[in-house]
């Protein structure tokens, strides 16, 4: 297991003494004759090695600072009240307060040239006792580096990258998606189509697996069920499916909500559910009439904090803790009996 870099490593890389490294990194160089080139060389070595000052060195008897980080790989930190991530953030804040933890929001995309998956930005999370990560993709190299150094972290959302070593709190999209298909089959629907996003995020793949498992168990032909499409392609798809006798369309609800919104625009003028049944795998904000399921986003935030604090306070070095939460069925009013 790789250990975190130390000041001695920086000294060796920069060709200076460890005392010099310590003074430069602390900013305590007053009265010291030090070439600017030396200072820059030390700082460059620290950045290259991914050095972060160890908070343990400055903590009191508790050996912890009771601060946990929150880091997202989204293009901007998701704070819109009606956004997908907002309830997760609310759950994180509520549970952090209950656990006596302060929160640090890491602005991985805040710099002029920074990226959310930038290694240096992600390594900065080590100033906290541990960190929560969320987003549809995982930058494997920096996350692997943190795991290798024994840094406590929890990913919000199921992950199978890095040989299953990432601790997470996710959602059982497979079972929830299968339940929606089973409901459509029970209502007599045989020609069902599933509209999913074009990327390969694990949450999308899990939903598709649930759809195909349930369809196969019901004896439906699965070859044509799944369609990957961009938002602009949805109207033409719906028109074609109607001509093929499709009676039900199921759509994935991603963090942006754009695909389900495109479908809802495309079915204007069609009587739902009399002519076409609709179901959404994830409840869009402001549309309680849509049948499907609700993702327990607030609980995702709470459980993730609990799991992270348990990591921080536990000395266990066993398998990573991973859990899946059940979704909440939404009856809605957009699933009806299949037309005769």
PDB file of C-alpha atoms in Angstrom, residues 77-334:
ATOM      1  CA  UNK A  77     -20.977  22.493  -7.512  1.00  0.00           C
ATOM      2  CA  UNK A  78     -24.693  21.525  -7.539  1.00  0.00           C
ATOM      3  CA  UNK A  79     -26.576  23.902  -5.231  1.00  0.00           C
ATOM      4  CA  UNK A  80     -29.824  24.700  -7.106  1.00  0.00           C
ATOM      5  CA  UNK A  81     -32.737  23.959  -4.771  1.00  0.00           C
ATOM      6  CA  UNK A  82     -34.611  22.080  -7.501  1.00  0.00           C
ATOM      7  CA  UNK A  83     -31.513  20.237  -8.697  1.00  0.00           C
ATOM      8  CA  UNK A  84     -30.879  16.507  -8.407  1.00  0.00           C
ATOM      9  CA  UNK A  85     -28.040  16.863  -5.907  1.00  0.00           C
ATOM     10  CA  UNK A  86     -29.585  19.411  -3.560  1.00  0.00           C
ATOM     11  CA  UNK A  87     -31.422  16.880  -1.325  1.00  0.00           C
ATOM     12  CA  UNK A  88     -28.180  14.882  -1.067  1.00  0.00           C
ATOM     13  CA  UNK A  89     -26.350  17.988   0.144  1.00  0.00           C
ATOM     14  CA  UNK A  90     -29.178  18.711   2.597  1.00  0.00           C
ATOM     15  CA  UNK A  91     -28.911  15.182   3.990  1.00  0.00           C
ATOM     16  CA  UNK A  92     -25.143  15.543   4.294  1.00  0.00           C
ATOM     17  CA  UNK A  93     -25.479  18.785   6.240  1.00  0.00           C
ATOM     18  CA  UNK A  94     -28.158  17.408   8.559  1.00  0.00           C
ATOM     19  CA  UNK A  95     -26.202  14.280   9.444  1.00  0.00           C
ATOM     20  CA  UNK A  96     -22.882  16.120   9.741  1.00  0.00           C
ATOM     21  CA  UNK A  97     -24.459  18.438  12.305  1.00  0.00           C
ATOM     22  CA  UNK A  98     -25.910  15.468  14.176  1.00  0.00           C
ATOM     23  CA  UNK A  99     -22.485  13.808  14.219  1.00  0.00           C
ATOM     24  CA  UNK A 100     -20.695  16.965  15.381  1.00  0.00           C
ATOM     25  CA  UNK A 101     -18.798  17.347  12.106  1.00  0.00           C
ATOM     26  CA  UNK A 102     -17.970  20.492  10.155  1.00  0.00           C
ATOM     27  CA  UNK A 103     -18.069  20.411   6.360  1.00  0.00           C
ATOM     28  CA  UNK A 104     -15.498  21.567   3.820  1.00  0.00           C
ATOM     29  CA  UNK A 105     -16.756  22.084   0.265  1.00  0.00           C
ATOM     30  CA  UNK A 106     -13.874  21.442  -2.113  1.00  0.00           C
ATOM     31  CA  UNK A 107     -14.015  23.621  -5.212  1.00  0.00           C
ATOM     32  CA  UNK A 108     -12.340  21.303  -7.671  1.00  0.00           C
ATOM     33  CA  UNK A 109     -13.603  23.347 -10.619  1.00  0.00           C
ATOM     34  CA  UNK A 110     -13.010  26.743  -9.103  1.00  0.00           C
ATOM     35  CA  UNK A 111      -9.616  27.566 -10.615  1.00  0.00           C
ATOM     36  CA  UNK A 112      -9.200  29.198 -13.996  1.00  0.00           C
ATOM     37  CA  UNK A 113      -7.601  26.076 -15.435  1.00  0.00           C
ATOM     38  CA  UNK A 114      -8.655  23.474 -12.885  1.00  0.00           C
ATOM     39  CA  UNK A 115     -10.696  20.405 -13.725  1.00  0.00           C
ATOM     40  CA  UNK A 116     -12.935  18.553 -11.286  1.00  0.00           C
ATOM     41  CA  UNK A 117     -10.823  15.415 -11.780  1.00  0.00           C
ATOM     42  CA  UNK A 118      -7.519  17.270 -11.322  1.00  0.00           C
ATOM     43  CA  UNK A 119      -5.163  15.149  -9.196  1.00  0.00           C
ATOM     44  CA  UNK A 120      -3.825  18.075  -7.199  1.00  0.00           C
ATOM     45  CA  UNK A 121      -7.339  19.336  -6.431  1.00  0.00           C
ATOM     46  CA  UNK A 122      -8.511  15.903  -5.300  1.00  0.00           C
ATOM     47  CA  UNK A 123      -5.430  15.345  -3.141  1.00  0.00           C
ATOM     48  CA  UNK A 124      -6.220  18.545  -1.252  1.00  0.00           C
ATOM     49  CA  UNK A 125      -9.124  16.694   0.345  1.00  0.00           C
ATOM     50  CA  UNK A 126      -6.595  15.198   2.783  1.00  0.00           C
ATOM     51  CA  UNK A 127      -6.788  18.322   4.921  1.00  0.00           C
ATOM     52  CA  UNK A 128     -10.116  16.891   6.160  1.00  0.00           C
ATOM     53  CA  UNK A 129     -10.507  13.736   8.254  1.00  0.00           C
ATOM     54  CA  UNK A 130     -12.244  12.100   5.292  1.00  0.00           C
ATOM     55  CA  UNK A 131     -14.232  13.047   2.211  1.00  0.00           C
ATOM     56  CA  UNK A 132     -17.487  12.322   0.398  1.00  0.00           C
ATOM     57  CA  UNK A 133     -17.329  12.152  -3.404  1.00  0.00           C
ATOM     58  CA  UNK A 134     -20.142  12.163  -5.925  1.00  0.00           C
ATOM     59  CA  UNK A 135     -20.663  12.437  -9.666  1.00  0.00           C
ATOM     60  CA  UNK A 136     -21.448  10.104 -12.577  1.00  0.00           C
ATOM     61  CA  UNK A 137     -17.810   9.212 -13.305  1.00  0.00           C
ATOM     62  CA  UNK A 138     -14.774   8.316 -11.160  1.00  0.00           C
ATOM     63  CA  UNK A 139     -11.256   9.629 -11.951  1.00  0.00           C
ATOM     64  CA  UNK A 140      -9.514   6.429 -10.978  1.00  0.00           C
ATOM     65  CA  UNK A 141      -5.900   7.535 -10.530  1.00  0.00           C
ATOM     66  CA  UNK A 142      -6.387  10.142  -7.765  1.00  0.00           C
ATOM     67  CA  UNK A 143      -9.052   8.072  -5.995  1.00  0.00           C
ATOM     68  CA  UNK A 144      -6.731   5.063  -6.086  1.00  0.00           C
ATOM     69  CA  UNK A 145      -3.992   7.268  -4.607  1.00  0.00           C
ATOM     70  CA  UNK A 146      -6.229   8.303  -1.714  1.00  0.00           C
ATOM     71  CA  UNK A 147      -7.324   4.723  -1.042  1.00  0.00           C
ATOM     72  CA  UNK A 148      -3.728   3.526  -1.182  1.00  0.00           C
ATOM     73  CA  UNK A 149      -2.774   6.028   1.501  1.00  0.00           C
ATOM     74  CA  UNK A 150      -5.555   4.842   3.813  1.00  0.00           C
ATOM     75  CA  UNK A 151      -7.536   8.078   3.512  1.00  0.00           C
ATOM     76  CA  UNK A 152     -11.194   7.606   4.597  1.00  0.00           C
ATOM     77  CA  UNK A 153     -13.595   8.273   1.723  1.00  0.00           C
ATOM     78  CA  UNK A 154     -17.112   7.337   0.677  1.00  0.00           C
ATOM     79  CA  UNK A 155     -18.564   7.652  -2.796  1.00  0.00           C
ATOM     80  CA  UNK A 156     -22.238   8.572  -3.095  1.00  0.00           C
ATOM     81  CA  UNK A 157     -23.536   6.140  -5.704  1.00  0.00           C
ATOM     82  CA  UNK A 158     -22.616   2.518  -6.439  1.00  0.00           C
ATOM     83  CA  UNK A 159     -19.125   2.074  -7.849  1.00  0.00           C
ATOM     84  CA  UNK A 160     -17.319  -0.980  -9.222  1.00  0.00           C
ATOM     85  CA  UNK A 161     -14.136   0.745 -10.374  1.00  0.00           C
ATOM     86  CA  UNK A 162     -10.735  -0.061  -8.863  1.00  0.00           C
ATOM     87  CA  UNK A 163     -11.644  -3.737  -8.406  1.00  0.00           C
ATOM     88  CA  UNK A 164     -14.526  -2.890  -6.080  1.00  0.00           C
ATOM     89  CA  UNK A 165     -12.325  -1.142  -3.496  1.00  0.00           C
ATOM     90  CA  UNK A 166     -14.360   2.073  -3.278  1.00  0.00           C
ATOM     91  CA  UNK A 167     -16.617   2.398  -0.210  1.00  0.00           C
ATOM     92  CA  UNK A 168     -20.032   3.691  -1.238  1.00  0.00           C
ATOM     93  CA  UNK A 169     -23.674   4.265  -0.403  1.00  0.00           C
ATOM     94  CA  UNK A 170     -25.722   3.727  -3.531  1.00  0.00           C
ATOM     95  CA  UNK A 171     -29.219   3.007  -4.768  1.00  0.00           C
ATOM     96  CA  UNK A 172     -30.632  -0.346  -5.852  1.00  0.00           C
ATOM     97  CA  UNK A 173     -31.596   0.835  -9.334  1.00  0.00           C
ATOM     98  CA  UNK A 174     -31.724  -2.747 -10.621  1.00  0.00           C
ATOM     99  CA  UNK A 175     -34.579  -3.834  -8.355  1.00  0.00           C
ATOM    100  CA  UNK A 176     -36.452  -0.530  -8.642  1.00  0.00           C
ATOM    101  CA  UNK A 177     -36.285  -0.530 -12.456  1.00  0.00           C
ATOM    102  CA  UNK A 178     -37.378  -4.165 -12.655  1.00  0.00           C
ATOM    103  CA  UNK A 179     -40.402  -3.343 -10.482  1.00  0.00           C
ATOM    104  CA  UNK A 180     -41.511  -0.636 -12.934  1.00  0.00           C
ATOM    105  CA  UNK A 181     -41.334  -3.066 -15.873  1.00  0.00           C
ATOM    106  CA  UNK A 182     -43.245  -5.677 -13.886  1.00  0.00           C
ATOM    107  CA  UNK A 183     -45.987  -3.132 -13.260  1.00  0.00           C
ATOM    108  CA  UNK A 184     -46.265  -2.377 -16.974  1.00  0.00           C
ATOM    109  CA  UNK A 185     -46.378  -6.080 -17.825  1.00  0.00           C
ATOM    110  CA  UNK A 186     -49.125  -6.607 -15.229  1.00  0.00           C
ATOM    111  CA  UNK A 187     -51.097  -3.843 -16.995  1.00  0.00           C
ATOM    112  CA  UNK A 188     -50.904  -5.815 -20.251  1.00  0.00           C
ATOM    113  CA  UNK A 189     -48.065  -3.992 -22.000  1.00  0.00           C
ATOM    114  CA  UNK A 190     -46.015  -6.141 -24.376  1.00  0.00           C
ATOM    115  CA  UNK A 191     -44.413  -3.489 -26.591  1.00  0.00           C
ATOM    116  CA  UNK A 192     -42.249  -1.476 -24.194  1.00  0.00           C
ATOM    117  CA  UNK A 193     -39.287   0.765 -24.981  1.00  0.00           C
ATOM    118  CA  UNK A 194     -36.649   2.021 -22.580  1.00  0.00           C
ATOM    119  CA  UNK A 195     -34.998   5.370 -23.274  1.00  0.00           C
ATOM    120  CA  UNK A 196     -31.614   5.828 -21.611  1.00  0.00           C
ATOM    121  CA  UNK A 197     -28.792   8.340 -21.740  1.00  0.00           C
ATOM    122  CA  UNK A 198     -25.939   7.928 -24.183  1.00  0.00           C
ATOM    123  CA  UNK A 199     -23.131   7.828 -21.602  1.00  0.00           C
ATOM    124  CA  UNK A 200     -21.946   4.778 -19.671  1.00  0.00           C
ATOM    125  CA  UNK A 201     -22.460   5.868 -16.085  1.00  0.00           C
ATOM    126  CA  UNK A 202     -22.962   2.958 -13.708  1.00  0.00           C
ATOM    127  CA  UNK A 203     -26.346   4.238 -12.541  1.00  0.00           C
ATOM    128  CA  UNK A 204     -27.566   4.115 -16.143  1.00  0.00           C
ATOM    129  CA  UNK A 205     -26.206   0.611 -16.629  1.00  0.00           C
ATOM    130  CA  UNK A 206     -27.918  -0.602 -13.438  1.00  0.00           C
ATOM    131  CA  UNK A 207     -31.261   0.769 -14.570  1.00  0.00           C
ATOM    132  CA  UNK A 208     -30.889  -0.935 -17.942  1.00  0.00           C
ATOM    133  CA  UNK A 209     -30.006  -4.230 -16.262  1.00  0.00           C
ATOM    134  CA  UNK A 210     -33.173  -4.054 -14.184  1.00  0.00           C
ATOM    135  CA  UNK A 211     -35.286  -3.292 -17.250  1.00  0.00           C
ATOM    136  CA  UNK A 212     -33.840  -6.156 -19.290  1.00  0.00           C
ATOM    137  CA  UNK A 213     -33.990  -8.660 -16.423  1.00  0.00           C
ATOM    138  CA  UNK A 214     -37.678  -8.005 -15.817  1.00  0.00           C
ATOM    139  CA  UNK A 215     -38.516  -7.974 -19.533  1.00  0.00           C
ATOM    140  CA  UNK A 216     -36.718 -11.263 -20.082  1.00  0.00           C
ATOM    141  CA  UNK A 217     -38.464 -12.860 -17.103  1.00  0.00           C
ATOM    142  CA  UNK A 218     -41.803 -11.762 -18.572  1.00  0.00           C
ATOM    143  CA  UNK A 219     -40.962 -13.371 -21.891  1.00  0.00           C
ATOM    144  CA  UNK A 220     -40.762 -10.083 -23.785  1.00  0.00           C
ATOM    145  CA  UNK A 221     -38.368  -9.777 -26.737  1.00  0.00           C
ATOM    146  CA  UNK A 222     -35.502  -7.718 -25.326  1.00  0.00           C
ATOM    147  CA  UNK A 223     -33.542  -7.005 -28.506  1.00  0.00           C
ATOM    148  CA  UNK A 224     -35.380  -3.777 -29.350  1.00  0.00           C
ATOM    149  CA  UNK A 225     -36.314  -2.550 -25.893  1.00  0.00           C
ATOM    150  CA  UNK A 226     -33.340  -0.291 -25.117  1.00  0.00           C
ATOM    151  CA  UNK A 227     -32.627   2.880 -27.078  1.00  0.00           C
ATOM    152  CA  UNK A 228     -29.781   5.270 -26.293  1.00  0.00           C
ATOM    153  CA  UNK A 229     -30.586   8.745 -27.502  1.00  0.00           C
ATOM    154  CA  UNK A 230     -29.671  12.392 -27.193  1.00  0.00           C
ATOM    155  CA  UNK A 231     -32.429  14.790 -26.206  1.00  0.00           C
ATOM    156  CA  UNK A 232     -32.914  16.060 -29.764  1.00  0.00           C
ATOM    157  CA  UNK A 233     -33.550  12.537 -31.050  1.00  0.00           C
ATOM    158  CA  UNK A 234     -36.457  11.797 -28.715  1.00  0.00           C
ATOM    159  CA  UNK A 235     -39.373  13.246 -30.782  1.00  0.00           C
ATOM    160  CA  UNK A 236     -38.485  11.163 -33.844  1.00  0.00           C
ATOM    161  CA  UNK A 237     -38.096   8.047 -31.702  1.00  0.00           C
ATOM    162  CA  UNK A 238     -41.510   8.495 -30.096  1.00  0.00           C
ATOM    163  CA  UNK A 239     -43.128   8.978 -33.492  1.00  0.00           C
ATOM    164  CA  UNK A 240     -41.462   5.834 -34.831  1.00  0.00           C
ATOM    165  CA  UNK A 241     -42.379   3.789 -31.779  1.00  0.00           C
ATOM    166  CA  UNK A 242     -45.997   4.832 -32.049  1.00  0.00           C
ATOM    167  CA  UNK A 243     -45.997   3.525 -35.605  1.00  0.00           C
ATOM    168  CA  UNK A 244     -44.565   0.227 -34.380  1.00  0.00           C
ATOM    169  CA  UNK A 245     -47.374  -0.257 -31.884  1.00  0.00           C
ATOM    170  CA  UNK A 246     -45.407   0.621 -28.755  1.00  0.00           C
ATOM    171  CA  UNK A 247     -47.781   1.143 -25.810  1.00  0.00           C
ATOM    172  CA  UNK A 248     -45.361   2.123 -23.036  1.00  0.00           C
ATOM    173  CA  UNK A 249     -42.159   4.164 -22.811  1.00  0.00           C
ATOM    174  CA  UNK A 250     -39.835   4.120 -19.809  1.00  0.00           C
ATOM    175  CA  UNK A 251     -37.174   6.814 -19.457  1.00  0.00           C
ATOM    176  CA  UNK A 252     -34.123   7.222 -17.257  1.00  0.00           C
ATOM    177  CA  UNK A 253     -34.005  10.260 -14.982  1.00  0.00           C
ATOM    178  CA  UNK A 254     -30.390  11.414 -14.767  1.00  0.00           C
ATOM    179  CA  UNK A 255     -28.919  14.176 -12.621  1.00  0.00           C
ATOM    180  CA  UNK A 256     -29.631  16.740 -15.363  1.00  0.00           C
ATOM    181  CA  UNK A 257     -33.246  15.657 -15.983  1.00  0.00           C
ATOM    182  CA  UNK A 258     -32.954  16.635 -19.642  1.00  0.00           C
ATOM    183  CA  UNK A 259     -33.855  13.255 -21.161  1.00  0.00           C
ATOM    184  CA  UNK A 260     -37.137  12.848 -19.279  1.00  0.00           C
ATOM    185  CA  UNK A 261     -37.970  16.489 -20.061  1.00  0.00           C
ATOM    186  CA  UNK A 262     -37.387  15.803 -23.767  1.00  0.00           C
ATOM    187  CA  UNK A 263     -39.743  12.814 -23.597  1.00  0.00           C
ATOM    188  CA  UNK A 264     -42.452  14.820 -21.864  1.00  0.00           C
ATOM    189  CA  UNK A 265     -42.220  17.458 -24.590  1.00  0.00           C
ATOM    190  CA  UNK A 266     -42.389  14.765 -27.278  1.00  0.00           C
ATOM    191  CA  UNK A 267     -45.645  13.232 -25.983  1.00  0.00           C
ATOM    192  CA  UNK A 268     -47.604  16.482 -25.936  1.00  0.00           C
ATOM    193  CA  UNK A 269     -50.786  15.871 -27.887  1.00  0.00           C
ATOM    194  CA  UNK A 270     -50.780  12.166 -26.995  1.00  0.00           C
ATOM    195  CA  UNK A 271     -53.289  11.031 -24.379  1.00  0.00           C
ATOM    196  CA  UNK A 272     -51.377   9.593 -21.419  1.00  0.00           C
ATOM    197  CA  UNK A 273     -51.975   6.873 -20.292  1.00  0.00           C
ATOM    198  CA  UNK A 274     -54.925   6.072 -22.564  1.00  0.00           C
ATOM    199  CA  UNK A 275     -52.833   5.994 -25.750  1.00  0.00           C
ATOM    200  CA  UNK A 276     -49.345   5.686 -24.302  1.00  0.00           C
ATOM    201  CA  UNK A 277     -48.169   4.830 -20.806  1.00  0.00           C
ATOM    202  CA  UNK A 278     -45.095   6.552 -19.379  1.00  0.00           C
ATOM    203  CA  UNK A 279     -42.789   5.674 -16.502  1.00  0.00           C
ATOM    204  CA  UNK A 280     -39.696   7.444 -15.190  1.00  0.00           C
ATOM    205  CA  UNK A 281     -36.846   5.650 -13.440  1.00  0.00           C
ATOM    206  CA  UNK A 282     -36.338   8.418 -10.904  1.00  0.00           C
ATOM    207  CA  UNK A 283     -38.859  11.132 -10.020  1.00  0.00           C
ATOM    208  CA  UNK A 284     -38.436  14.475 -11.838  1.00  0.00           C
ATOM    209  CA  UNK A 285     -38.860  17.480  -9.564  1.00  0.00           C
ATOM    210  CA  UNK A 286     -42.324  19.035  -9.812  1.00  0.00           C
ATOM    211  CA  UNK A 287     -44.013  16.106 -11.599  1.00  0.00           C
ATOM    212  CA  UNK A 288     -45.748  13.926  -8.979  1.00  0.00           C
ATOM    213  CA  UNK A 289     -48.107  12.618 -11.671  1.00  0.00           C
ATOM    214  CA  UNK A 290     -45.350  10.578 -13.308  1.00  0.00           C
ATOM    215  CA  UNK A 291     -45.257   6.898 -12.415  1.00  0.00           C
ATOM    216  CA  UNK A 292     -41.958   5.311 -11.461  1.00  0.00           C
ATOM    217  CA  UNK A 293     -39.874   5.599  -8.323  1.00  0.00           C
ATOM    218  CA  UNK A 294     -38.188   8.189  -6.135  1.00  0.00           C
ATOM    219  CA  UNK A 295     -34.475   8.068  -5.395  1.00  0.00           C
ATOM    220  CA  UNK A 296     -33.907   8.461  -1.608  1.00  0.00           C
ATOM    221  CA  UNK A 297     -31.445  11.298  -2.136  1.00  0.00           C
ATOM    222  CA  UNK A 298     -31.666  12.877   1.308  1.00  0.00           C
ATOM    223  CA  UNK A 299     -31.071   9.504   2.923  1.00  0.00           C
ATOM    224  CA  UNK A 300     -28.130   8.947   0.570  1.00  0.00           C
ATOM    225  CA  UNK A 301     -26.499  12.011   2.076  1.00  0.00           C
ATOM    226  CA  UNK A 302     -27.223  10.975   5.660  1.00  0.00           C
ATOM    227  CA  UNK A 303     -26.034   7.392   5.284  1.00  0.00           C
ATOM    228  CA  UNK A 304     -22.886   8.483   3.472  1.00  0.00           C
ATOM    229  CA  UNK A 305     -21.885  10.731   6.370  1.00  0.00           C
ATOM    230  CA  UNK A 306     -22.529   7.913   8.844  1.00  0.00           C
ATOM    231  CA  UNK A 307     -20.399   5.513   6.824  1.00  0.00           C
ATOM    232  CA  UNK A 308     -17.585   8.042   6.493  1.00  0.00           C
ATOM    233  CA  UNK A 309     -17.543   8.891  10.212  1.00  0.00           C
ATOM    234  CA  UNK A 310     -17.477   5.177  10.968  1.00  0.00           C
ATOM    235  CA  UNK A 311     -14.423   4.837   8.721  1.00  0.00           C
ATOM    236  CA  UNK A 312     -12.690   7.746  10.406  1.00  0.00           C
ATOM    237  CA  UNK A 313     -13.312   6.481  13.929  1.00  0.00           C
ATOM    238  CA  UNK A 314     -12.797   2.775  13.242  1.00  0.00           C
ATOM    239  CA  UNK A 315      -9.496   0.954  13.016  1.00  0.00           C
ATOM    240  CA  UNK A 316     -10.919  -1.756  10.739  1.00  0.00           C
ATOM    241  CA  UNK A 317      -8.883  -2.561   7.626  1.00  0.00           C
ATOM    242  CA  UNK A 318     -11.245  -5.169   6.171  1.00  0.00           C
ATOM    243  CA  UNK A 319     -13.293  -5.058   2.975  1.00  0.00           C
ATOM    244  CA  UNK A 320     -14.708  -1.637   1.994  1.00  0.00           C
ATOM    245  CA  UNK A 321     -18.146  -0.911   3.409  1.00  0.00           C
ATOM    246  CA  UNK A 322     -20.746  -0.713   0.652  1.00  0.00           C
ATOM    247  CA  UNK A 323     -24.528  -0.443   0.876  1.00  0.00           C
ATOM    248  CA  UNK A 324     -27.523  -0.001  -1.420  1.00  0.00           C
ATOM    249  CA  UNK A 325     -30.713   1.834  -0.450  1.00  0.00           C
ATOM    250  CA  UNK A 326     -34.153   0.903  -1.734  1.00  0.00           C
ATOM    251  CA  UNK A 327     -36.068   3.308  -3.942  1.00  0.00           C
ATOM    252  CA  UNK A 328     -39.573   4.499  -3.071  1.00  0.00           C
ATOM    253  CA  UNK A 329     -42.294   3.405  -5.546  1.00  0.00           C
ATOM    254  CA  UNK A 330     -44.332   6.241  -7.062  1.00  0.00           C
ATOM    255  CA  UNK A 331     -47.789   5.196  -8.217  1.00  0.00           C
ATOM    256  CA  UNK A 332     -48.434   8.322 -10.275  1.00  0.00           C
ATOM    257  CA  UNK A 333     -51.093   8.416 -12.951  1.00  0.00           C
ATOM    258  CA  UNK A 334     -49.157   7.796 -16.178  1.00  0.00           C
TER     259      UNK A 334
END
